[in-house]
Amino acid sequence: MTNITLTAPKRLRGVIHVPGDKSISHRAVLLNAVATGTAHITNFLPGADCLSSVACVRALGARVDQTGERELLVHGVGLNGFQEPVDVLDCGNSGTTLRLLAGLLAGQPFFSVLTGDASLRSRPQRRIVTPLRAMGAQIDGRADGDRAPLAIRGSSLRGGHYQLPIASAQVKSALLLAALNASEPLVLTGRIDSRDHTERMLAAMGLDITVTTDQIVLRPPTAATAPTALSLRVPGDPSSAAFWWVAAAIHPDAELMTPGVCLNPTRTGALDALRAMGATIEVMNERLEGSEPVGDVLVRSSMLRGTTIAGEMIPRLIDEIPVLAVAAACAEGETVIRDAQELRAKETDRIATVAAGLSAMGVAVEPTVDGMIIAGRSGILHGATLDSYHDHRLAMAWAIAALVARGETTILEPAAVAVSYPGFWQALAAVQEDA
Ligand code: S3P
């Protein structure tokens, strides 16, 4: 796709059914692939990242039928049913695919290699390699195991106790999935406060997993607690909905509704941050869909003020920081983002890339080691040429900034949105009213 050039519309109106949640879609494929039975997954996100998970489990011998654009049948092979893949497993741009699979493959009796695109190969992997090695995994990679490709010689695994030093759901999930093939229980403490979709799904599949505020205990499956296939409807992705929430909040004449969004409390930090900034938000029709809370979210034009985004809320909004930074740029007063050093380990170094884009739009932004300080400009951004650096969330954050910018904004490499939100550009066109 060539570059996209946008200008600010007069009005934003509409109901946007955002695609299925990316984290839950990955887990629906990866966990059901090692379950017993067939799972019917609806509202699956057909984004490039989740399709990488589908391709990898197929290469490991699990059958996945795509029965509709957003519908899959995953035929589980059981905990020991994967077969040695005949080639390296390509995880594309997807950290979730690579890290969760590393956990699943560490205890399989064969050799496998996980790799990905240039962005994924530059991201840190020691965070999973060190604890997996402590469980008995034989796993190696470039930079002493810190960079993919990762080579895994499957081996028998122990359980044990691991204190998570960073709030990462990919690390937590890699260890929980490794523990499915371990000989003793796995106990996780420390930063277990990241998104908990893996824990919820494992429990719903029948595993013996206990979660309290300060620890997670997973006991090795027995015949009675081995994972059984779990059919589910994937709720809408709050990380995708957040683009529309910010769009509505910063645009002077806007009302946007996102029905059916996942409202798992480990994912609702962006709503909390926007409320703290004074956004007009209504959450309606809250319900439970399978293991996940879901609701409809309506956001209207708002007068935003600066805020502090830090501490416990960071893991609950980590993927939304690029678009929250756009909200901060349109707010009255300063916004401080800290404790977010994890942003440097994402698809791009999002402290550097977000700061570069906002500066190009005329915003005074100071990157720091673990975040940034953004001086609000009360809605006056200048159109500019902005690079997505192939990072899906940057491409979409810049599109939202363009909705309130003076003049034209051109986004380079807009096709990157397909990683998590195929159809984003069409949805953007549909909510703009100019008459
Ligand atoms: C994800 C976890 C988060 C998040 C990513 C998806 C997941 O990464 O940023 O987009 O599905 O587990 P970390 O585990 O690195 O924090």
Short mmCIF file of C-alpha atoms and ligand atoms in Angstrom, two decimals:
data_model
loop_
_atom_site.label_atom_id
_atom_site.label_comp_id
_atom_site.label_asym_id
_atom_site.label_seq_id
_atom_site.Cartn_x
_atom_site.Cartn_y
_atom_site.Cartn_z
CA MET A 1 0.00 0.00 0.00
CA THR A 2 1.28 3.43 -0.87
CA ASN A 3 1.35 6.24 1.66
CA ILE A 4 -1.91 7.63 3.01
CA THR A 5 -2.67 11.34 3.27
CA LEU A 6 -5.39 12.52 5.64
CA THR A 7 -7.00 15.82 6.63
CA ALA A 8 -9.25 16.66 9.58
CA PRO A 9 -12.96 15.90 8.96
CA LYS A 10 -15.77 18.15 10.27
CA ARG A 11 -17.45 15.38 12.25
CA LEU A 12 -16.87 11.84 13.51
CA ARG A 13 -19.92 9.64 13.97
CA GLY A 14 -20.44 5.93 13.97
CA VAL A 15 -20.61 2.50 15.50
CA ILE A 16 -17.38 0.58 15.08
CA HIS A 17 -17.26 -3.16 15.64
CA VAL A 18 -13.54 -3.52 16.30
CA PRO A 19 -11.96 -6.85 15.36
CA GLY A 20 -11.43 -9.64 17.87
CA ASP A 21 -8.85 -9.25 20.59
CA LYS A 22 -5.33 -10.07 19.44
CA SER A 23 -4.11 -11.61 22.70
CA ILE A 24 -7.20 -13.81 23.06
CA SER A 25 -7.13 -14.85 19.37
CA HIS A 26 -3.51 -16.06 19.74
CA ARG A 27 -4.35 -18.03 22.86
CA ALA A 28 -7.49 -19.52 21.30
CA VAL A 29 -5.25 -21.04 18.62
CA LEU A 30 -2.14 -21.96 20.61
CA LEU A 31 -3.90 -23.44 23.65
CA ASN A 32 -6.59 -25.26 21.70
CA ALA A 33 -3.90 -26.77 19.45
CA VAL A 34 -2.61 -28.74 22.46
CA ALA A 35 -6.04 -29.54 23.86
CA THR A 36 -8.18 -32.61 23.31
CA GLY A 37 -11.10 -32.09 20.96
CA THR A 38 -12.13 -29.44 18.44
CA ALA A 39 -12.72 -25.80 19.30
CA HIS A 40 -14.95 -23.47 17.30
CA ILE A 41 -13.56 -19.93 17.46
CA THR A 42 -15.69 -17.02 16.28
CA ASN A 43 -14.79 -13.34 15.86
CA PHE A 44 -11.16 -14.48 15.52
CA LEU A 45 -8.81 -11.63 14.53
CA PRO A 46 -7.52 -12.42 11.03
CA GLY A 47 -4.57 -10.06 11.54
CA ALA A 48 -1.09 -10.99 10.38
CA ASP A 49 0.10 -11.69 13.95
CA CYS A 50 -2.63 -14.21 14.76
CA LEU A 51 -2.26 -15.81 11.33
CA SER A 52 1.40 -16.41 12.25
CA SER A 53 0.16 -18.45 15.23
CA VAL A 54 -2.16 -20.42 12.94
CA ALA A 55 0.66 -21.12 10.45
CA CYS A 56 3.01 -22.26 13.23
CA VAL A 57 0.59 -24.72 14.85
CA ARG A 58 -0.21 -26.11 11.40
CA ALA A 59 3.53 -26.60 10.82
CA LEU A 60 3.57 -28.54 14.10
CA GLY A 61 0.87 -30.90 12.86
CA ALA A 62 -2.34 -29.39 14.27
CA ARG A 63 -5.21 -28.96 11.80
CA VAL A 64 -6.83 -25.54 11.72
CA ASP A 65 -9.72 -24.95 9.30
CA GLN A 66 -10.61 -21.37 8.49
CA THR A 67 -14.38 -21.76 8.08
CA GLY A 68 -15.10 -18.05 7.62
CA GLU A 69 -13.25 -14.73 7.54
CA ARG A 70 -13.27 -14.59 11.35
CA GLU A 71 -14.05 -18.20 12.16
CA LEU A 72 -11.79 -21.16 12.85
CA LEU A 73 -12.00 -24.79 13.82
CA VAL A 74 -8.91 -25.76 15.81
CA HIS A 75 -8.43 -29.52 16.01
CA GLY A 76 -6.35 -30.17 19.13
CA VAL A 77 -3.61 -32.77 19.03
CA GLY A 78 -3.30 -33.09 22.82
CA LEU A 79 -0.35 -32.14 25.01
CA ASN A 80 2.05 -34.53 23.31
CA GLY A 81 0.68 -34.53 19.79
CA PHE A 82 2.86 -31.92 18.07
CA GLN A 83 5.37 -33.24 15.55
CA GLU A 84 8.85 -31.98 14.78
CA PRO A 85 8.43 -29.23 12.15
CA VAL A 86 10.28 -29.74 8.87
CA ASP A 87 11.38 -26.12 8.70
CA VAL A 88 11.99 -23.12 10.98
CA LEU A 89 8.79 -21.65 12.43
CA ASP A 90 8.23 -18.10 11.17
CA CYS A 91 6.46 -15.94 13.77
CA GLY A 92 6.50 -12.86 11.50
CA ASN A 93 6.11 -9.68 13.56
CA SER A 94 4.49 -11.48 16.49
CA GLY A 95 6.19 -11.54 19.90
CA THR A 96 3.20 -13.39 21.36
CA THR A 97 3.55 -16.23 18.83
CA LEU A 98 7.27 -16.59 19.42
CA ARG A 99 7.26 -16.38 23.21
CA LEU A 100 4.19 -18.52 23.88
CA LEU A 101 5.37 -21.16 21.41
CA ALA A 102 8.83 -21.21 22.99
CA GLY A 103 7.12 -22.23 26.23
CA LEU A 104 4.98 -24.87 24.54
CA LEU A 105 7.90 -26.33 22.57
CA ALA A 106 10.47 -26.41 25.40
CA GLY A 107 8.98 -29.64 26.74
CA GLN A 108 8.28 -31.41 23.43
CA PRO A 109 10.52 -34.33 22.44
CA PHE A 110 11.91 -32.74 19.27
CA PHE A 111 13.98 -29.92 17.83
CA SER A 112 12.45 -26.65 16.64
CA VAL A 113 13.60 -23.18 15.64
CA LEU A 114 11.56 -20.00 16.07
CA THR A 115 12.28 -16.86 14.08
CA GLY A 116 10.52 -13.75 12.79
CA ASP A 117 10.89 -10.50 10.87
CA ALA A 118 13.64 -7.93 11.46
CA SER A 119 11.66 -6.22 14.25
CA LEU A 120 11.01 -9.48 16.12
CA ARG A 121 14.61 -10.62 15.69
CA SER A 122 15.75 -7.39 17.37
CA ARG A 123 13.55 -7.83 20.47
CA PRO A 124 14.82 -9.23 23.80
CA GLN A 125 14.24 -12.94 24.48
CA ARG A 126 16.41 -13.51 27.56
CA ARG A 127 13.27 -12.70 29.57
CA ILE A 128 11.86 -16.10 28.51
CA VAL A 129 15.11 -17.98 27.87
CA THR A 130 16.49 -17.54 31.41
CA PRO A 131 13.43 -18.85 33.29
CA LEU A 132 12.78 -21.58 30.72
CA ARG A 133 16.39 -22.76 31.15
CA ALA A 134 15.80 -22.78 34.92
CA MET A 135 12.91 -25.17 34.27
CA GLY A 136 15.30 -27.45 32.39
CA ALA A 137 14.78 -26.20 28.83
CA GLN A 138 17.56 -26.48 26.28
CA ILE A 139 17.16 -23.30 24.35
CA ASP A 140 19.66 -21.05 22.64
CA GLY A 141 19.76 -18.13 20.26
CA ARG A 142 21.81 -15.24 19.01
CA ALA A 143 23.38 -12.95 21.62
CA ASP A 144 23.62 -15.77 24.12
CA GLY A 145 19.95 -16.59 23.82
CA ASP A 146 18.65 -13.03 23.87
CA ARG A 147 17.70 -12.78 20.20
CA ALA A 148 15.77 -14.96 17.74
CA PRO A 149 16.23 -17.23 15.91
CA LEU A 150 15.80 -19.39 19.01
CA ALA A 151 16.71 -23.07 18.74
CA ILE A 152 14.91 -25.43 21.11
CA ARG A 153 16.00 -28.99 21.82
CA GLY A 154 12.93 -30.29 23.65
CA SER A 155 13.67 -31.82 27.05
CA SER A 156 11.97 -32.82 30.27
CA LEU A 157 11.00 -29.85 32.37
CA ARG A 158 10.77 -29.20 36.08
CA GLY A 159 8.32 -26.82 37.71
CA GLY A 160 9.57 -24.69 40.56
CA HIS A 161 9.20 -21.10 41.67
CA TYR A 162 9.92 -18.08 39.52
CA GLN A 163 9.57 -14.46 40.54
CA LEU A 164 8.61 -12.43 37.48
CA PRO A 165 10.77 -9.29 37.34
CA ILE A 166 8.68 -7.52 34.67
CA ALA A 167 4.92 -7.38 34.13
CA SER A 168 4.90 -9.28 30.83
CA ALA A 169 2.02 -11.55 29.84
CA GLN A 170 4.17 -13.10 27.15
CA VAL A 171 6.77 -14.19 29.71
CA LYS A 172 4.14 -15.31 32.22
CA SER A 173 2.32 -17.27 29.52
CA ALA A 174 5.49 -18.88 28.14
CA LEU A 175 6.22 -20.28 31.60
CA LEU A 176 2.64 -21.44 32.21
CA LEU A 177 2.59 -23.21 28.84
CA ALA A 178 5.97 -24.82 29.54
CA ALA A 179 4.56 -26.02 32.87
CA LEU A 180 1.89 -28.01 30.98
CA ASN A 181 4.69 -30.49 30.27
CA ALA A 182 6.58 -30.15 33.58
CA SER A 183 6.95 -32.77 36.28
CA GLU A 184 6.06 -30.55 39.27
CA PRO A 185 3.87 -27.51 39.93
CA LEU A 186 4.97 -24.08 38.74
CA VAL A 187 4.63 -21.18 41.16
CA LEU A 188 4.84 -17.63 39.78
CA THR A 189 5.16 -14.59 42.03
CA GLY A 190 6.36 -10.99 41.49
CA ARG A 191 4.93 -9.04 38.54
CA ILE A 192 2.01 -11.35 37.74
CA ASP A 193 -0.24 -8.32 37.12
CA SER A 194 -0.08 -8.35 33.31
CA ARG A 195 -3.07 -9.40 31.14
CA ASP A 196 -4.46 -12.67 32.45
CA HIS A 197 -6.11 -14.25 29.38
CA THR A 198 -3.87 -17.34 29.57
CA GLU A 199 -4.83 -18.00 33.20
CA ARG A 200 -8.54 -17.56 32.42
CA MET A 201 -8.39 -19.82 29.39
CA LEU A 202 -6.37 -22.56 31.10
CA ALA A 203 -8.85 -22.61 33.98
CA ALA A 204 -11.79 -22.80 31.53
CA MET A 205 -10.04 -25.70 29.75
CA GLY A 206 -10.02 -27.66 33.00
CA LEU A 207 -6.45 -27.20 34.25
CA ASP A 208 -5.61 -27.01 37.91
CA ILE A 209 -4.55 -23.36 38.14
CA THR A 210 -4.95 -21.14 41.20
CA VAL A 211 -4.58 -17.39 40.91
CA THR A 212 -4.42 -15.05 43.91
CA THR A 213 -3.27 -11.43 44.09
CA ASP A 214 0.32 -12.43 44.72
CA GLN A 215 0.81 -15.83 43.13
CA ILE A 216 -0.18 -18.23 40.38
CA VAL A 217 0.12 -21.99 40.90
CA LEU A 218 -0.25 -24.39 37.97
CA ARG A 219 -0.20 -28.11 38.75
CA PRO A 220 0.90 -30.47 35.98
CA PRO A 221 -2.10 -31.87 34.15
CA THR A 222 -3.40 -35.32 34.99
CA ALA A 223 -5.80 -37.32 32.84
CA ALA A 224 -8.61 -35.41 34.60
CA THR A 225 -7.08 -31.94 34.25
CA ALA A 226 -5.53 -32.12 30.76
CA PRO A 227 -6.72 -29.24 28.57
CA THR A 228 -9.99 -29.86 26.76
CA ALA A 229 -10.94 -27.84 23.68
CA LEU A 230 -12.63 -24.52 24.46
CA SER A 231 -14.96 -22.98 21.91
CA LEU A 232 -15.32 -19.23 22.30
CA ARG A 233 -16.30 -15.94 20.75
CA VAL A 234 -13.32 -13.58 20.88
CA PRO A 235 -14.41 -10.21 22.32
CA GLY A 236 -13.49 -6.94 20.58
CA ASP A 237 -9.94 -5.75 21.15
CA PRO A 238 -9.75 -2.82 23.60
CA SER A 239 -6.31 -1.96 22.19
CA SER A 240 -7.98 -1.41 18.79
CA ALA A 241 -11.02 0.34 20.29
CA ALA A 242 -8.68 2.78 22.06
CA PHE A 243 -7.93 4.48 18.73
CA TRP A 244 -11.61 5.36 18.37
CA TRP A 245 -11.93 6.38 22.02
CA VAL A 246 -9.09 8.87 21.61
CA ALA A 247 -10.40 10.03 18.21
CA ALA A 248 -13.80 10.84 19.74
CA ALA A 249 -12.31 12.49 22.81
CA ILE A 250 -9.98 14.87 20.91
CA HIS A 251 -12.20 15.77 17.96
CA PRO A 252 -14.48 18.79 18.56
CA ASP A 253 -17.59 17.18 16.99
CA ALA A 254 -17.52 13.46 17.65
CA GLU A 255 -19.52 10.57 19.02
CA LEU A 256 -18.18 7.05 18.48
CA MET A 257 -19.56 3.79 19.82
CA THR A 258 -17.50 0.58 20.10
CA PRO A 259 -19.77 -2.34 21.03
CA GLY A 260 -18.60 -5.69 22.41
CA VAL A 261 -15.16 -4.70 23.66
CA CYS A 262 -13.21 -6.82 26.14
CA LEU A 263 -13.28 -5.05 29.53
CA ASN A 264 -10.97 -7.43 31.39
CA PRO A 265 -9.55 -5.21 34.19
CA THR A 266 -6.00 -6.06 33.09
CA ARG A 267 -6.82 -4.29 29.80
CA THR A 268 -8.85 -1.23 30.76
CA GLY A 269 -6.05 1.17 31.69
CA ALA A 270 -6.69 3.36 28.64
CA LEU A 271 -10.29 3.98 29.76
CA ASP A 272 -9.02 4.90 33.23
CA ALA A 273 -6.38 7.25 31.82
CA LEU A 274 -8.90 8.92 29.48
CA ARG A 275 -11.38 9.34 32.34
CA ALA A 276 -8.62 10.91 34.45
CA MET A 277 -8.04 13.31 31.54
CA GLY A 278 -11.71 14.31 31.65
CA ALA A 279 -13.04 12.30 28.69
CA THR A 280 -16.80 11.76 28.38
CA ILE A 281 -17.11 7.98 28.40
CA GLU A 282 -20.14 5.78 28.88
CA VAL A 283 -19.74 2.03 29.41
CA MET A 284 -22.98 0.13 28.81
CA ASN A 285 -24.34 -3.38 28.74
CA GLU A 286 -21.52 -4.93 30.78
CA ARG A 287 -21.64 -8.72 30.58
CA LEU A 288 -19.54 -11.85 30.73
CA GLU A 289 -18.77 -13.63 27.43
CA GLY A 290 -17.11 -16.95 28.20
CA SER A 291 -14.29 -16.14 30.63
CA GLU A 292 -14.02 -12.45 29.73
CA PRO A 293 -15.97 -9.32 30.78
CA VAL A 294 -17.31 -7.38 27.78
CA GLY A 295 -19.21 -4.11 27.30
CA ASP A 296 -20.13 -1.32 24.86
CA VAL A 297 -18.15 1.91 25.09
CA LEU A 298 -19.36 5.30 23.86
CA VAL A 299 -17.03 8.31 23.78
CA ARG A 300 -17.92 11.91 22.90
CA SER A 301 -15.94 15.10 22.21
CA SER A 302 -14.21 16.13 25.42
CA MET A 303 -12.02 18.87 26.86
CA LEU A 304 -8.99 16.86 27.94
CA ARG A 305 -6.45 17.89 30.57
CA GLY A 306 -2.98 16.49 31.17
CA THR A 307 -2.42 13.63 33.61
CA THR A 308 0.19 11.27 34.99
CA ILE A 309 0.30 7.74 33.59
CA ALA A 310 2.54 5.62 35.79
CA GLY A 311 2.88 2.70 38.19
CA GLU A 312 0.34 -0.11 38.34
CA MET A 313 -1.69 1.17 35.42
CA ILE A 314 1.18 0.83 32.91
CA PRO A 315 0.74 -2.91 32.15
CA ARG A 316 -3.01 -2.25 31.80
CA LEU A 317 -2.48 0.21 28.93
CA ILE A 318 1.00 -0.52 27.58
CA ASP A 319 -0.12 -1.03 23.95
CA GLU A 320 -2.33 2.08 24.05
CA ILE A 321 0.45 4.51 24.96
CA PRO A 322 1.10 5.67 21.36
CA VAL A 323 -2.52 6.81 20.97
CA LEU A 324 -2.76 8.09 24.57
CA ALA A 325 0.28 10.23 23.75
CA VAL A 326 -1.78 11.74 20.92
CA ALA A 327 -4.57 12.45 23.43
CA ALA A 328 -2.00 14.06 25.73
CA ALA A 329 -0.76 16.25 22.87
CA CYS A 330 -4.31 17.58 22.46
CA ALA A 331 -4.93 18.11 26.19
CA GLU A 332 -4.59 21.26 28.25
CA GLY A 333 -1.45 21.03 30.38
CA GLU A 334 1.34 18.54 30.76
CA THR A 335 1.13 14.73 30.69
CA VAL A 336 3.85 12.66 32.31
CA ILE A 337 4.29 9.00 31.33
CA ARG A 338 6.71 6.99 33.45
CA ASP A 339 7.51 3.42 34.56
CA ALA A 340 6.98 2.44 30.91
CA GLN A 341 10.49 1.32 29.92
CA GLU A 342 8.83 -1.77 28.35
CA LEU A 343 7.85 0.54 25.48
CA ARG A 344 11.45 0.28 24.28
CA ALA A 345 11.03 -3.52 23.78
CA LYS A 346 7.92 -3.35 21.56
CA GLU A 347 7.65 -3.61 17.74
CA THR A 348 9.66 -0.37 17.67
CA ASP A 349 11.23 1.59 20.53
CA ARG A 350 7.93 3.38 21.12
CA ILE A 351 9.43 6.03 23.38
CA ALA A 352 11.69 7.14 20.53
CA THR A 353 9.22 6.64 17.66
CA VAL A 354 6.22 8.27 19.40
CA ALA A 355 8.33 11.24 20.46
CA ALA A 356 9.70 11.64 16.91
CA GLY A 357 6.21 11.67 15.38
CA LEU A 358 4.70 14.07 17.90
CA SER A 359 7.67 16.44 17.49
CA ALA A 360 7.12 16.41 13.74
CA MET A 361 3.55 17.60 14.42
CA GLY A 362 4.86 20.50 16.49
CA VAL A 363 4.29 19.05 19.96
CA ALA A 364 6.85 19.72 22.69
CA VAL A 365 7.72 16.22 23.88
CA GLU A 366 10.66 15.11 25.96
CA PRO A 367 11.53 11.41 25.84
CA THR A 368 12.83 10.02 29.15
CA VAL A 369 14.39 6.65 30.05
CA ASP A 370 11.05 5.15 31.00
CA GLY A 371 8.46 7.32 29.32
CA MET A 372 7.95 10.88 28.08
CA ILE A 373 6.70 14.29 29.08
CA ILE A 374 4.20 15.82 26.68
CA ALA A 375 3.24 19.48 26.71
CA GLY A 376 -0.44 19.71 25.72
CA ARG A 377 -1.33 22.00 22.84
CA SER A 378 -5.12 22.16 23.22
CA GLY A 379 -5.82 20.46 19.94
CA ILE A 380 -3.49 22.35 17.63
CA LEU A 381 -1.31 19.79 15.88
CA HIS A 382 0.39 20.52 12.56
CA GLY A 383 -0.01 18.07 9.70
CA ALA A 384 3.29 16.37 8.88
CA THR A 385 4.84 13.36 7.20
CA LEU A 386 4.95 10.62 9.84
CA ASP A 387 6.72 7.29 9.67
CA SER A 388 5.01 4.19 11.04
CA TYR A 389 8.37 2.38 11.01
CA HIS A 390 6.28 -0.74 10.10
CA ASP A 391 4.73 -0.51 13.59
CA HIS A 392 0.95 -1.11 13.39
CA ARG A 393 0.09 0.89 16.47
CA LEU A 394 2.11 3.90 15.34
CA ALA A 395 0.42 3.94 11.92
CA MET A 396 -2.99 4.03 13.65
CA ALA A 397 -1.96 6.57 16.31
CA TRP A 398 -0.81 8.95 13.54
CA ALA A 399 -4.09 8.45 11.70
CA ILE A 400 -5.96 9.57 14.83
CA ALA A 401 -3.68 12.58 15.26
CA ALA A 402 -4.40 13.52 11.63
CA LEU A 403 -8.13 13.82 12.47
CA VAL A 404 -7.44 17.00 14.45
CA ALA A 405 -4.30 18.31 12.71
CA ARG A 406 -4.15 21.53 10.73
CA GLY A 407 -3.26 20.71 7.11
CA GLU A 408 -2.34 17.38 5.59
CA THR A 409 -0.80 14.42 7.40
CA THR A 410 0.94 11.73 5.36
CA ILE A 411 1.56 8.33 6.95
CA LEU A 412 4.38 6.19 5.60
CA GLU A 413 3.95 2.40 5.50
CA PRO A 414 0.25 2.45 6.45
CA ALA A 415 -0.15 -1.24 5.53
CA ALA A 416 1.44 -2.09 8.90
CA VAL A 417 -2.07 -1.86 10.44
CA ALA A 418 -2.79 -5.38 9.08
CA VAL A 419 -0.79 -6.83 11.97
CA SER A 420 -3.64 -6.16 14.42
CA TYR A 421 -6.43 -4.30 12.60
CA PRO A 422 -7.19 -5.32 9.03
CA GLY A 423 -9.95 -2.95 7.89
CA PHE A 424 -8.70 -0.01 9.96
CA TRP A 425 -8.45 2.37 7.00
CA GLN A 426 -11.96 1.48 5.81
CA ALA A 427 -13.34 2.00 9.33
CA LEU A 428 -11.57 5.37 9.49
CA ALA A 429 -13.14 6.46 6.18
CA ALA A 430 -16.58 5.31 7.36
CA VAL A 431 -16.70 7.45 10.54
CA GLN A 432 -15.73 10.73 8.85
CA GLU A 433 -18.49 13.18 7.89
CA ASP A 434 -17.62 16.29 5.96
CA ALA A 435 -20.95 17.72 4.81
C1 S3P B 1 0.74 -9.48 24.82
C2 S3P B 1 1.45 -8.99 25.87
C3 S3P B 1 2.08 -7.66 25.87
C4 S3P B 1 1.53 -6.79 24.75
C5 S3P B 1 1.43 -7.51 23.45
C6 S3P B 1 0.52 -8.72 23.58
C7 S3P B 1 0.15 -10.83 24.93
O1 S3P B 1 3.47 -7.82 25.68
O2 S3P B 1 2.32 -5.63 24.61
O3 S3P B 1 0.91 -6.67 22.44
O4 S3P B 1 -0.72 -11.19 24.11
O5 S3P B 1 0.56 -11.57 25.85
P1 S3P B 1 4.48 -8.14 26.92
O6 S3P B 1 4.17 -9.49 27.43
O7 S3P B 1 5.84 -8.08 26.28
O8 S3P B 1 4.23 -7.05 27.90
#
